[in-house]
CSV table of N, CA and C in Angstrom, one decimal:
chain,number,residue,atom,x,y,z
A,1,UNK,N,-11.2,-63.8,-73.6
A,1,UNK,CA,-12.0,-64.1,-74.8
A,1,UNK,C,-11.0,-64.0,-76.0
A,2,UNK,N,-11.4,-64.8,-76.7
A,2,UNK,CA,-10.1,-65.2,-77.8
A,2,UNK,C,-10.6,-63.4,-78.8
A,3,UNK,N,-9.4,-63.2,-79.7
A,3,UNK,CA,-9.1,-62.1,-80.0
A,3,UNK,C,-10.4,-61.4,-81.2
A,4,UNK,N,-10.3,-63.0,-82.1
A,4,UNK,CA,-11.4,-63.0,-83.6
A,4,UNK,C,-12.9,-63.0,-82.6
A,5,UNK,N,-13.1,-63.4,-81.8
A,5,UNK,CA,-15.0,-63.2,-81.0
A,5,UNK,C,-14.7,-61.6,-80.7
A,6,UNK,N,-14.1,-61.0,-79.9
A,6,UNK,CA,-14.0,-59.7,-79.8
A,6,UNK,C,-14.2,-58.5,-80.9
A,7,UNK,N,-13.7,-58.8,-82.3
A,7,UNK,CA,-13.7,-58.5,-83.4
A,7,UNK,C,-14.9,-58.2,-84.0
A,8,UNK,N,-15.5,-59.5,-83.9
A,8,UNK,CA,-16.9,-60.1,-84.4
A,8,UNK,C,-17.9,-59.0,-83.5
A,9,UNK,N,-17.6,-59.0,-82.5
A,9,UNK,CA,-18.7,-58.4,-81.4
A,9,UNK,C,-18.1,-56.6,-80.9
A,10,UNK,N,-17.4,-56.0,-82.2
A,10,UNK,CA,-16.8,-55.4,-81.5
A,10,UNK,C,-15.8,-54.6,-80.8
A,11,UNK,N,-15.6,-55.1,-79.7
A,11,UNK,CA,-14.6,-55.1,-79.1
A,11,UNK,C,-13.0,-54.7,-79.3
A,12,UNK,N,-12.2,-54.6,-78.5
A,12,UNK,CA,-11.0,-54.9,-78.6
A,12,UNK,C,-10.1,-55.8,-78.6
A,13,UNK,N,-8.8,-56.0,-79.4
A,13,UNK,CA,-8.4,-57.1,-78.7
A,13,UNK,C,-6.9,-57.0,-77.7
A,14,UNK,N,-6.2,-58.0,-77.1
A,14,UNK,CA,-5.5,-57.7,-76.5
A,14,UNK,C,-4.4,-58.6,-76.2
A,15,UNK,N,-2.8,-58.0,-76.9
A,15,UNK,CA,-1.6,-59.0,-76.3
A,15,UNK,C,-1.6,-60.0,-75.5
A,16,UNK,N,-1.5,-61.0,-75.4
A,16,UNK,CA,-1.0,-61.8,-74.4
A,16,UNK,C,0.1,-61.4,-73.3
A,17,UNK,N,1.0,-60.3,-73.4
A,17,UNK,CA,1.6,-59.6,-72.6
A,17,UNK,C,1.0,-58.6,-72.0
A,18,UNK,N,0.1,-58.0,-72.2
A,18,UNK,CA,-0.4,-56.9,-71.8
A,18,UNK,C,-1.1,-57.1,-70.5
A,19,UNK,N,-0.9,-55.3,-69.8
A,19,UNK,CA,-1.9,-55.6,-68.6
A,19,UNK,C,-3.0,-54.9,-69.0
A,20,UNK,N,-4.2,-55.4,-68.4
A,20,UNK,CA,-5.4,-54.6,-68.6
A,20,UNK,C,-5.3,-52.9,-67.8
A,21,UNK,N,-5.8,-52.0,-68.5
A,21,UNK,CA,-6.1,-51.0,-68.0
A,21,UNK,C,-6.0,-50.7,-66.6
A,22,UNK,N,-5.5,-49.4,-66.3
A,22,UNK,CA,-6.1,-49.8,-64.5
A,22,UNK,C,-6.6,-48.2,-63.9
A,23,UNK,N,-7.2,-48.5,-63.2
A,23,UNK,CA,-7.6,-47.5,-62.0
A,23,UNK,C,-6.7,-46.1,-62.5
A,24,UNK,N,-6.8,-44.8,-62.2
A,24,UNK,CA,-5.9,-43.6,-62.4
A,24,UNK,C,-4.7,-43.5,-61.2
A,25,UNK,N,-5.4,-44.0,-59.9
A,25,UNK,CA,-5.0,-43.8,-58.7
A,25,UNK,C,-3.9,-44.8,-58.1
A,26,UNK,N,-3.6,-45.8,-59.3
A,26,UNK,CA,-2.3,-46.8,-58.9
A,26,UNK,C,-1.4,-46.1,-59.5
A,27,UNK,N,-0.2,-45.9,-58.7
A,27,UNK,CA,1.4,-45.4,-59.4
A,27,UNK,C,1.6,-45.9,-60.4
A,28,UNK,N,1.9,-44.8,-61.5
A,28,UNK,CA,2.4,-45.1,-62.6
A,28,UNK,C,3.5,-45.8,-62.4
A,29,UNK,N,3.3,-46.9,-63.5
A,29,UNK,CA,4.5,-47.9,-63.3
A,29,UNK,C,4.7,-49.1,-62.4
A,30,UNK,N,3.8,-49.5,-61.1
A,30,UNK,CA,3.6,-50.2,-60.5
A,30,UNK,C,3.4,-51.8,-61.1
A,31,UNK,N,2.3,-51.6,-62.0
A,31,UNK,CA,1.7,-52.6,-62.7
A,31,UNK,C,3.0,-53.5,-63.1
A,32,UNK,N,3.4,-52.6,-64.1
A,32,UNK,CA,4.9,-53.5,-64.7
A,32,UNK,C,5.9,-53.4,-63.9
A,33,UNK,N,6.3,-53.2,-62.6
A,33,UNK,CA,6.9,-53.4,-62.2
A,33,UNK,C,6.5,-54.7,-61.0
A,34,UNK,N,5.7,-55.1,-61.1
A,34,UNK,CA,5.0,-56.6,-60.6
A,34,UNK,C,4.8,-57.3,-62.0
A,35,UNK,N,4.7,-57.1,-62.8
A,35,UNK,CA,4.5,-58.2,-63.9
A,35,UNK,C,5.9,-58.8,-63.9
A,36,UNK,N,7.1,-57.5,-64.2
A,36,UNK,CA,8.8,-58.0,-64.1
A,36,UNK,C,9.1,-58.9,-62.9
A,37,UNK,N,8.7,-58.9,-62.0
A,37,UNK,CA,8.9,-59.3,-60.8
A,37,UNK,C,8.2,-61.2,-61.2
A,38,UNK,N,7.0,-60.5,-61.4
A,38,UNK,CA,6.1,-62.0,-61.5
A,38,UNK,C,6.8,-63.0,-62.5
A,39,UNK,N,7.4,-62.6,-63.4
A,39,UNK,CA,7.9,-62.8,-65.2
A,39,UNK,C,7.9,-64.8,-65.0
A,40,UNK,N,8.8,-64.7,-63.6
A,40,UNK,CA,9.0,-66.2,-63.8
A,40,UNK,C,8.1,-67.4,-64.0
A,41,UNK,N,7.3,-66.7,-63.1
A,41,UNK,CA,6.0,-67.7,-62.9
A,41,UNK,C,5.9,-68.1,-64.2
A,42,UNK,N,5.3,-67.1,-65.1
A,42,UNK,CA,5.3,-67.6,-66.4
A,42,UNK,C,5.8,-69.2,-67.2
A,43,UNK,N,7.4,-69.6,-66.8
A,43,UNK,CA,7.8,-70.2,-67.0
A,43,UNK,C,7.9,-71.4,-66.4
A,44,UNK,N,7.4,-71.2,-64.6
A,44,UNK,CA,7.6,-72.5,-63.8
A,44,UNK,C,6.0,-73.1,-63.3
A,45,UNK,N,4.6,-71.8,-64.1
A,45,UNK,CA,3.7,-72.8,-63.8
A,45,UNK,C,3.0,-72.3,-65.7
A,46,UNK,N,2.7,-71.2,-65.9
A,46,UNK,CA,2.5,-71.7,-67.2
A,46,UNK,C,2.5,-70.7,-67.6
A,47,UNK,N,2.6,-70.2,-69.3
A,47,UNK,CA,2.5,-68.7,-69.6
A,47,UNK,C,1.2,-68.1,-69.4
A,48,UNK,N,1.8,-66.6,-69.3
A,48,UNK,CA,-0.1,-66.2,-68.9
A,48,UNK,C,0.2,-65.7,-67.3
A,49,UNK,N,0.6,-66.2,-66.7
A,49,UNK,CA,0.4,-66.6,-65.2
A,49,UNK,C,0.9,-65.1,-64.6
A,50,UNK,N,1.9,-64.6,-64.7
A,50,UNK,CA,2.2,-63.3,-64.1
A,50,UNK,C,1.2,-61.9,-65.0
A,51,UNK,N,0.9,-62.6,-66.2
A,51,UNK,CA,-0.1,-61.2,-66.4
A,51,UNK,C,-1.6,-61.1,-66.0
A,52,UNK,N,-1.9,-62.5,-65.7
A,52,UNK,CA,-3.2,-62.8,-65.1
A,52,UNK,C,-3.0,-62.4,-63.2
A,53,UNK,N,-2.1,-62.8,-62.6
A,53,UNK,CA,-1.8,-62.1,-61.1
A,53,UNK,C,-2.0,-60.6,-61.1
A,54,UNK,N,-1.0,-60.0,-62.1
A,54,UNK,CA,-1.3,-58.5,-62.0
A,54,UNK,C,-2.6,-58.4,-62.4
A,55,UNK,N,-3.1,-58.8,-63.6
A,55,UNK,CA,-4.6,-58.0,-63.5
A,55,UNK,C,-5.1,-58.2,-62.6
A,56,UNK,N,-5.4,-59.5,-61.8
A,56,UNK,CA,-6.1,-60.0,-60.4
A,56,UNK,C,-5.6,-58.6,-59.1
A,57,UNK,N,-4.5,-58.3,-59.0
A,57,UNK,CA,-4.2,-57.4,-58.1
A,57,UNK,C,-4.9,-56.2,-58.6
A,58,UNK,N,-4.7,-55.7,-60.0
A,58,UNK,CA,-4.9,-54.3,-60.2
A,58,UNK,C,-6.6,-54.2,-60.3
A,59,UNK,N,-7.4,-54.9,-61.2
A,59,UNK,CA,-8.6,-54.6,-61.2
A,59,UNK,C,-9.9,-56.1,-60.6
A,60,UNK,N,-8.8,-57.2,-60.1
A,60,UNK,CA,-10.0,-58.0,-59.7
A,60,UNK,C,-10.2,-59.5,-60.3
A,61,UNK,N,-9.5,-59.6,-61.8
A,61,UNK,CA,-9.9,-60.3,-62.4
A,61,UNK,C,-8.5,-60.7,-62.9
A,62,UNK,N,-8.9,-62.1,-63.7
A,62,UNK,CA,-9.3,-63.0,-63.2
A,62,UNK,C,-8.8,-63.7,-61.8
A,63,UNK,N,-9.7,-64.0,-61.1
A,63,UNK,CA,-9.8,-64.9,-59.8
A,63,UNK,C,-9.3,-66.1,-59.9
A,64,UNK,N,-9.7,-66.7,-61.3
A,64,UNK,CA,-8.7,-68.1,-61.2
A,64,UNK,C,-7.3,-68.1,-60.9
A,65,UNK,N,-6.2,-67.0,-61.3
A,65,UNK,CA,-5.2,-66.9,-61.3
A,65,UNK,C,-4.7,-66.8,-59.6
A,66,UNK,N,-5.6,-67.0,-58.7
A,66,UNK,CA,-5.2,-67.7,-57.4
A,66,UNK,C,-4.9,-69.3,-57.3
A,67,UNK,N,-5.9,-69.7,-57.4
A,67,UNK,CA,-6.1,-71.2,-58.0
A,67,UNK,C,-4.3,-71.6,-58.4
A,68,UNK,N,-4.3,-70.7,-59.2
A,68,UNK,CA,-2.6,-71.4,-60.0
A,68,UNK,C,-1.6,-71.6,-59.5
A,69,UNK,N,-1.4,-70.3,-58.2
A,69,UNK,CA,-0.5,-70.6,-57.3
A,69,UNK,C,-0.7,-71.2,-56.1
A,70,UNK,N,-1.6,-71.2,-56.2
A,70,UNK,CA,-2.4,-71.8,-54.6
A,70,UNK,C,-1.0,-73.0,-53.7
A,71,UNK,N,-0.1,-72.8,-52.7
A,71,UNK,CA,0.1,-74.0,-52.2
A,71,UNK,C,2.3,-74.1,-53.3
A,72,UNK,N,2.1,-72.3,-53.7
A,72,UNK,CA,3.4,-72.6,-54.7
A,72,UNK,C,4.6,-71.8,-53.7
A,73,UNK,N,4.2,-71.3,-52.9
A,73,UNK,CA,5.7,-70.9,-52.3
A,73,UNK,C,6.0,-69.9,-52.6
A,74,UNK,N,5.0,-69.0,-53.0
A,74,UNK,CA,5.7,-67.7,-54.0
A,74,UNK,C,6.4,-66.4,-52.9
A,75,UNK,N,5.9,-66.4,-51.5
A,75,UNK,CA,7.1,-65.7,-51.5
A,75,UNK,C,8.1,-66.4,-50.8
A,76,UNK,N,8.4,-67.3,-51.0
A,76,UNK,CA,9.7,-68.0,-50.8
A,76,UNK,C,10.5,-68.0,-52.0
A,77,UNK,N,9.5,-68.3,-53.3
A,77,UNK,CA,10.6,-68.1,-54.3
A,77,UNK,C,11.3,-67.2,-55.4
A,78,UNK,N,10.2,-65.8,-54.6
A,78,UNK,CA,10.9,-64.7,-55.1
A,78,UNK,C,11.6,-64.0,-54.3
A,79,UNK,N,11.6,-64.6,-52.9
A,79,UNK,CA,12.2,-63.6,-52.1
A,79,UNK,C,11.9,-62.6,-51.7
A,80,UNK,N,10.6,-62.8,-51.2
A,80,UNK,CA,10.1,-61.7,-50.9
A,80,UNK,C,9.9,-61.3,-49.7
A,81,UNK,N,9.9,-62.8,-48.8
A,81,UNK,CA,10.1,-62.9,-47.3
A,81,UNK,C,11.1,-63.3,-47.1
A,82,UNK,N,11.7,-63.5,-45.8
A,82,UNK,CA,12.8,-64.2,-45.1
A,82,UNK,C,14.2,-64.2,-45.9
A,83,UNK,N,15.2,-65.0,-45.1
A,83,UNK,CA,16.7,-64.6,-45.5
A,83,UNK,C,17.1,-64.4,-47.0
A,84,UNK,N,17.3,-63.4,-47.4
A,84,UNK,CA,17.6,-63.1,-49.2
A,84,UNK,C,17.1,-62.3,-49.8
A,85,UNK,N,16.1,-61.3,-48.7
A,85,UNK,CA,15.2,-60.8,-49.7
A,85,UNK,C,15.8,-59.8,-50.5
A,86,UNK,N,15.4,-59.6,-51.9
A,86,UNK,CA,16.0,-59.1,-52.7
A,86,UNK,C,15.5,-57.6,-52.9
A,87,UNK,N,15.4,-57.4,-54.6
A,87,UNK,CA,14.8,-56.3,-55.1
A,87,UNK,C,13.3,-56.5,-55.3
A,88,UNK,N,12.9,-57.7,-54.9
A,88,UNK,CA,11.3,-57.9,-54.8
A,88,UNK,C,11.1,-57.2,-53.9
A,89,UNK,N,11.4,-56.4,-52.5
A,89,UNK,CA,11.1,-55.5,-52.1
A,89,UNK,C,10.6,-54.2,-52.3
A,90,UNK,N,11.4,-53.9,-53.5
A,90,UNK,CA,10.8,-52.7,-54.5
A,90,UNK,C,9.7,-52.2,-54.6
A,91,UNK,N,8.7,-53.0,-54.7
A,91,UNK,CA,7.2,-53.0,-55.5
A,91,UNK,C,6.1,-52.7,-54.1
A,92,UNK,N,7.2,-53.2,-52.7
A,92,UNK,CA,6.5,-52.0,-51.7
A,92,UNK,C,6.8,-50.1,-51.5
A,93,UNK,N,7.5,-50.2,-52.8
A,93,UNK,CA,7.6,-48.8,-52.8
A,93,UNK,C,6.4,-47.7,-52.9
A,94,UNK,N,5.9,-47.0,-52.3
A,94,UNK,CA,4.8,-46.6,-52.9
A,94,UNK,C,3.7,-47.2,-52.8
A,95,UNK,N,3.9,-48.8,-52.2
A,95,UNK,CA,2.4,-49.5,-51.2
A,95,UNK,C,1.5,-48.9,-50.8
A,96,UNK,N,1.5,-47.7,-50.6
A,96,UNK,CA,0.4,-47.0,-49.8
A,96,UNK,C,-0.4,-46.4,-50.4
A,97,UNK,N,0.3,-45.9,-51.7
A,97,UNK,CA,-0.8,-45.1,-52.7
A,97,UNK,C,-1.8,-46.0,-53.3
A,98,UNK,N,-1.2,-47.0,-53.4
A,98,UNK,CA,-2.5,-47.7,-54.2
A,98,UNK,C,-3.7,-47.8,-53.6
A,99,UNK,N,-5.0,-48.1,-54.4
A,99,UNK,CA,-6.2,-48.4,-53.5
A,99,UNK,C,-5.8,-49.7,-52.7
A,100,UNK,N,-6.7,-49.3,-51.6
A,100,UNK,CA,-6.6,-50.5,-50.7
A,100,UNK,C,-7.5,-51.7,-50.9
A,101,UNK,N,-7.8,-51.7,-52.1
A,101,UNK,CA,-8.8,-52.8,-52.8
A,101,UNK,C,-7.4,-53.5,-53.3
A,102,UNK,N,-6.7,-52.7,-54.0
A,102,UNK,CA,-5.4,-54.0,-55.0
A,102,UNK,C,-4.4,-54.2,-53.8
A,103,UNK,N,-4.3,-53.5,-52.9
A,103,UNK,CA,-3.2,-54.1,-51.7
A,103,UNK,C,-3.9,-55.5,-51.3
A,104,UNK,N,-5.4,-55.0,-50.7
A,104,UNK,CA,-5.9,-56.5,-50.4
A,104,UNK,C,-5.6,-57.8,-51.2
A,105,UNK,N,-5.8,-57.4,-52.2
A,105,UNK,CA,-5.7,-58.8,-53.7
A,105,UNK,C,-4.7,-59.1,-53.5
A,106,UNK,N,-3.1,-58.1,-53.3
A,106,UNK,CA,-2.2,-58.6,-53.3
A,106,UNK,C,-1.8,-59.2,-52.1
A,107,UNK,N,-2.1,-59.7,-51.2
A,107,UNK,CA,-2.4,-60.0,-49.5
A,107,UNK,C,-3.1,-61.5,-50.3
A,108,UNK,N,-4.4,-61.5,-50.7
A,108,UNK,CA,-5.0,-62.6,-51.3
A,108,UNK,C,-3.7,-63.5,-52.0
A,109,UNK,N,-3.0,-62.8,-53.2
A,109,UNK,CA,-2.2,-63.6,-53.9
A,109,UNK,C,-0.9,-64.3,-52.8
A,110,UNK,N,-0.7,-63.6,-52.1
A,110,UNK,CA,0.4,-63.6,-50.9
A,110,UNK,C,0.0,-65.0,-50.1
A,111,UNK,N,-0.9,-65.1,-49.4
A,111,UNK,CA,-1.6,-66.0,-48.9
A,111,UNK,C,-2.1,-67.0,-49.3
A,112,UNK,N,-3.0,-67.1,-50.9
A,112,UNK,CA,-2.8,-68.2,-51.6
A,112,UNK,C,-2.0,-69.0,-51.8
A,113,UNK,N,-0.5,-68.4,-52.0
A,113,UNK,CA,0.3,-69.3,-52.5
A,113,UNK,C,1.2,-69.7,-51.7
A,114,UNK,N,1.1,-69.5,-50.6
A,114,UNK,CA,1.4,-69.6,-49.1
A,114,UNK,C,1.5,-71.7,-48.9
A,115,UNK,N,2.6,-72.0,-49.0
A,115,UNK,CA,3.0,-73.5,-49.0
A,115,UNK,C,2.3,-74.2,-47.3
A,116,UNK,N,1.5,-75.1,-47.3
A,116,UNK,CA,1.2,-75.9,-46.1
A,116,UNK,C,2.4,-75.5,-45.2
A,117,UNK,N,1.7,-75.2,-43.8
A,117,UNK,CA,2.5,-75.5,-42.8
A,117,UNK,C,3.4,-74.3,-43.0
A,118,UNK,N,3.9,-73.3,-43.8
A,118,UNK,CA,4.5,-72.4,-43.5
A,118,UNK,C,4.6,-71.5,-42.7
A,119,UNK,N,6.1,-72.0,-42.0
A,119,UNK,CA,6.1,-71.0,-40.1
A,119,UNK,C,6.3,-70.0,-39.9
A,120,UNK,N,5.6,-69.0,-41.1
A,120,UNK,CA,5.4,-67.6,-40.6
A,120,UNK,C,3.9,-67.5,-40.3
A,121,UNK,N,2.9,-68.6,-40.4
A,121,UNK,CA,2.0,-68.4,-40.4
A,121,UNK,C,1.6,-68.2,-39.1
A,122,UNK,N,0.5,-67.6,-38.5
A,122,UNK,CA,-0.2,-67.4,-37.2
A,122,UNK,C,-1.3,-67.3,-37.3
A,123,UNK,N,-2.1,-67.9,-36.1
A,123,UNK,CA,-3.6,-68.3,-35.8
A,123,UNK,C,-4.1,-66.7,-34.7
A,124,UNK,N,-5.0,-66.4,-36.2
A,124,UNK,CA,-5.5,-65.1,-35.1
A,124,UNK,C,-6.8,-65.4,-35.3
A,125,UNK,N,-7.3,-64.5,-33.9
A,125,UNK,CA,-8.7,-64.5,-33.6
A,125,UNK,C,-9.7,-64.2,-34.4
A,126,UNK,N,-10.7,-64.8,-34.4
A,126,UNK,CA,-12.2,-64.5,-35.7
A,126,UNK,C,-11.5,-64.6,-36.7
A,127,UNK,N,-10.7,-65.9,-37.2
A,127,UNK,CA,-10.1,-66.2,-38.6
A,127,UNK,C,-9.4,-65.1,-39.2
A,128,UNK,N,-9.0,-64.4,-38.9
A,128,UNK,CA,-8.5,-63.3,-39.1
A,128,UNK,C,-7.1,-63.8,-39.9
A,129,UNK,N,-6.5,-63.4,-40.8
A,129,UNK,CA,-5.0,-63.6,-41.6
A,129,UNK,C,-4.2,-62.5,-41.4
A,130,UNK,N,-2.9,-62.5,-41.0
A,130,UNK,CA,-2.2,-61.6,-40.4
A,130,UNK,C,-1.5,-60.8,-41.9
A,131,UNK,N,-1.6,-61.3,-43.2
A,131,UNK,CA,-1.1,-59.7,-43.8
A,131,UNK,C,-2.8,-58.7,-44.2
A,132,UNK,N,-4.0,-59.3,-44.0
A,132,UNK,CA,-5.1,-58.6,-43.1
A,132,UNK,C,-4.8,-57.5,-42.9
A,133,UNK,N,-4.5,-57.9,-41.2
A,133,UNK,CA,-4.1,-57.2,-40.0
A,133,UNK,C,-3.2,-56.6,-40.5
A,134,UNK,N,-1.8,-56.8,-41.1
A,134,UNK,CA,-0.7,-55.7,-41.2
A,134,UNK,C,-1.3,-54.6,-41.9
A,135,UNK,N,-1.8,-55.0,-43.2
A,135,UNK,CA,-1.9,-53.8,-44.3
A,135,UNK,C,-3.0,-52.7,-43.0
């Protein structure tokens, strides 16, 4: 919601960089340490885009911000799977503490942007998606 309607009604308003609030129970520091990671996106599909993913992981919202990557290759092109992976690795530091509600989303965003035909993919039973099954 643009910043002057929040005003009017209220509300707060909020950066265009900023992440929304989150949960007590995600590692401090997590958040922005996935926005740094995300940063690029920003630039190769539109600004907005890495701080809209992290809110989607941390609290749910917004949902469109699947939509955006849908079909973009993302972990191919952060390196997050297969030969090169880098310091995108990192941000499984501490994977475990988070709620298992924002791991899921992050599984969601994983999968979304998951390119046609990608040969890590596997066909499991009762539609099942295999980073699902891993987490």
């Amino acid at each position: 919601m643009p910043g002057w309607i929040n005003k009017i009604f209220g509300g707060t308003t909020q950066t265009t960089t900023s992440v929304r609030s989150t949960a007590a129970d995600v590692p401090a520091g997590w958040g922005s340490q996935l926005l740094e990671l995300l940063k690029p996106l920003d630039q190769q599909i539109r600004p907005g885009t890495a701080r809209d993913l992290v809110n989607f992981v941390l609290i749910g919202e917004p949902v469109s911000a699947l939509g955006r990557v849908a079909g973009f290759g993302l972990t191919r092109r952060l390196k997050v799977t297969g030969y090169g992976a880098n310091e995108a690795l990192n941000i499984y530091r501490g994977f475990e503490l988070l709620p298992l509600a924002a791991r899921l989303r992050w599984v969601q965003v994983l999968e979304s942007s998951s390119e046609a035909g990608e040969m890590y993919s596997l066909n499991l039973p009762g539609g099942a998606h295999w980073p699902e099954i891993l987490l």
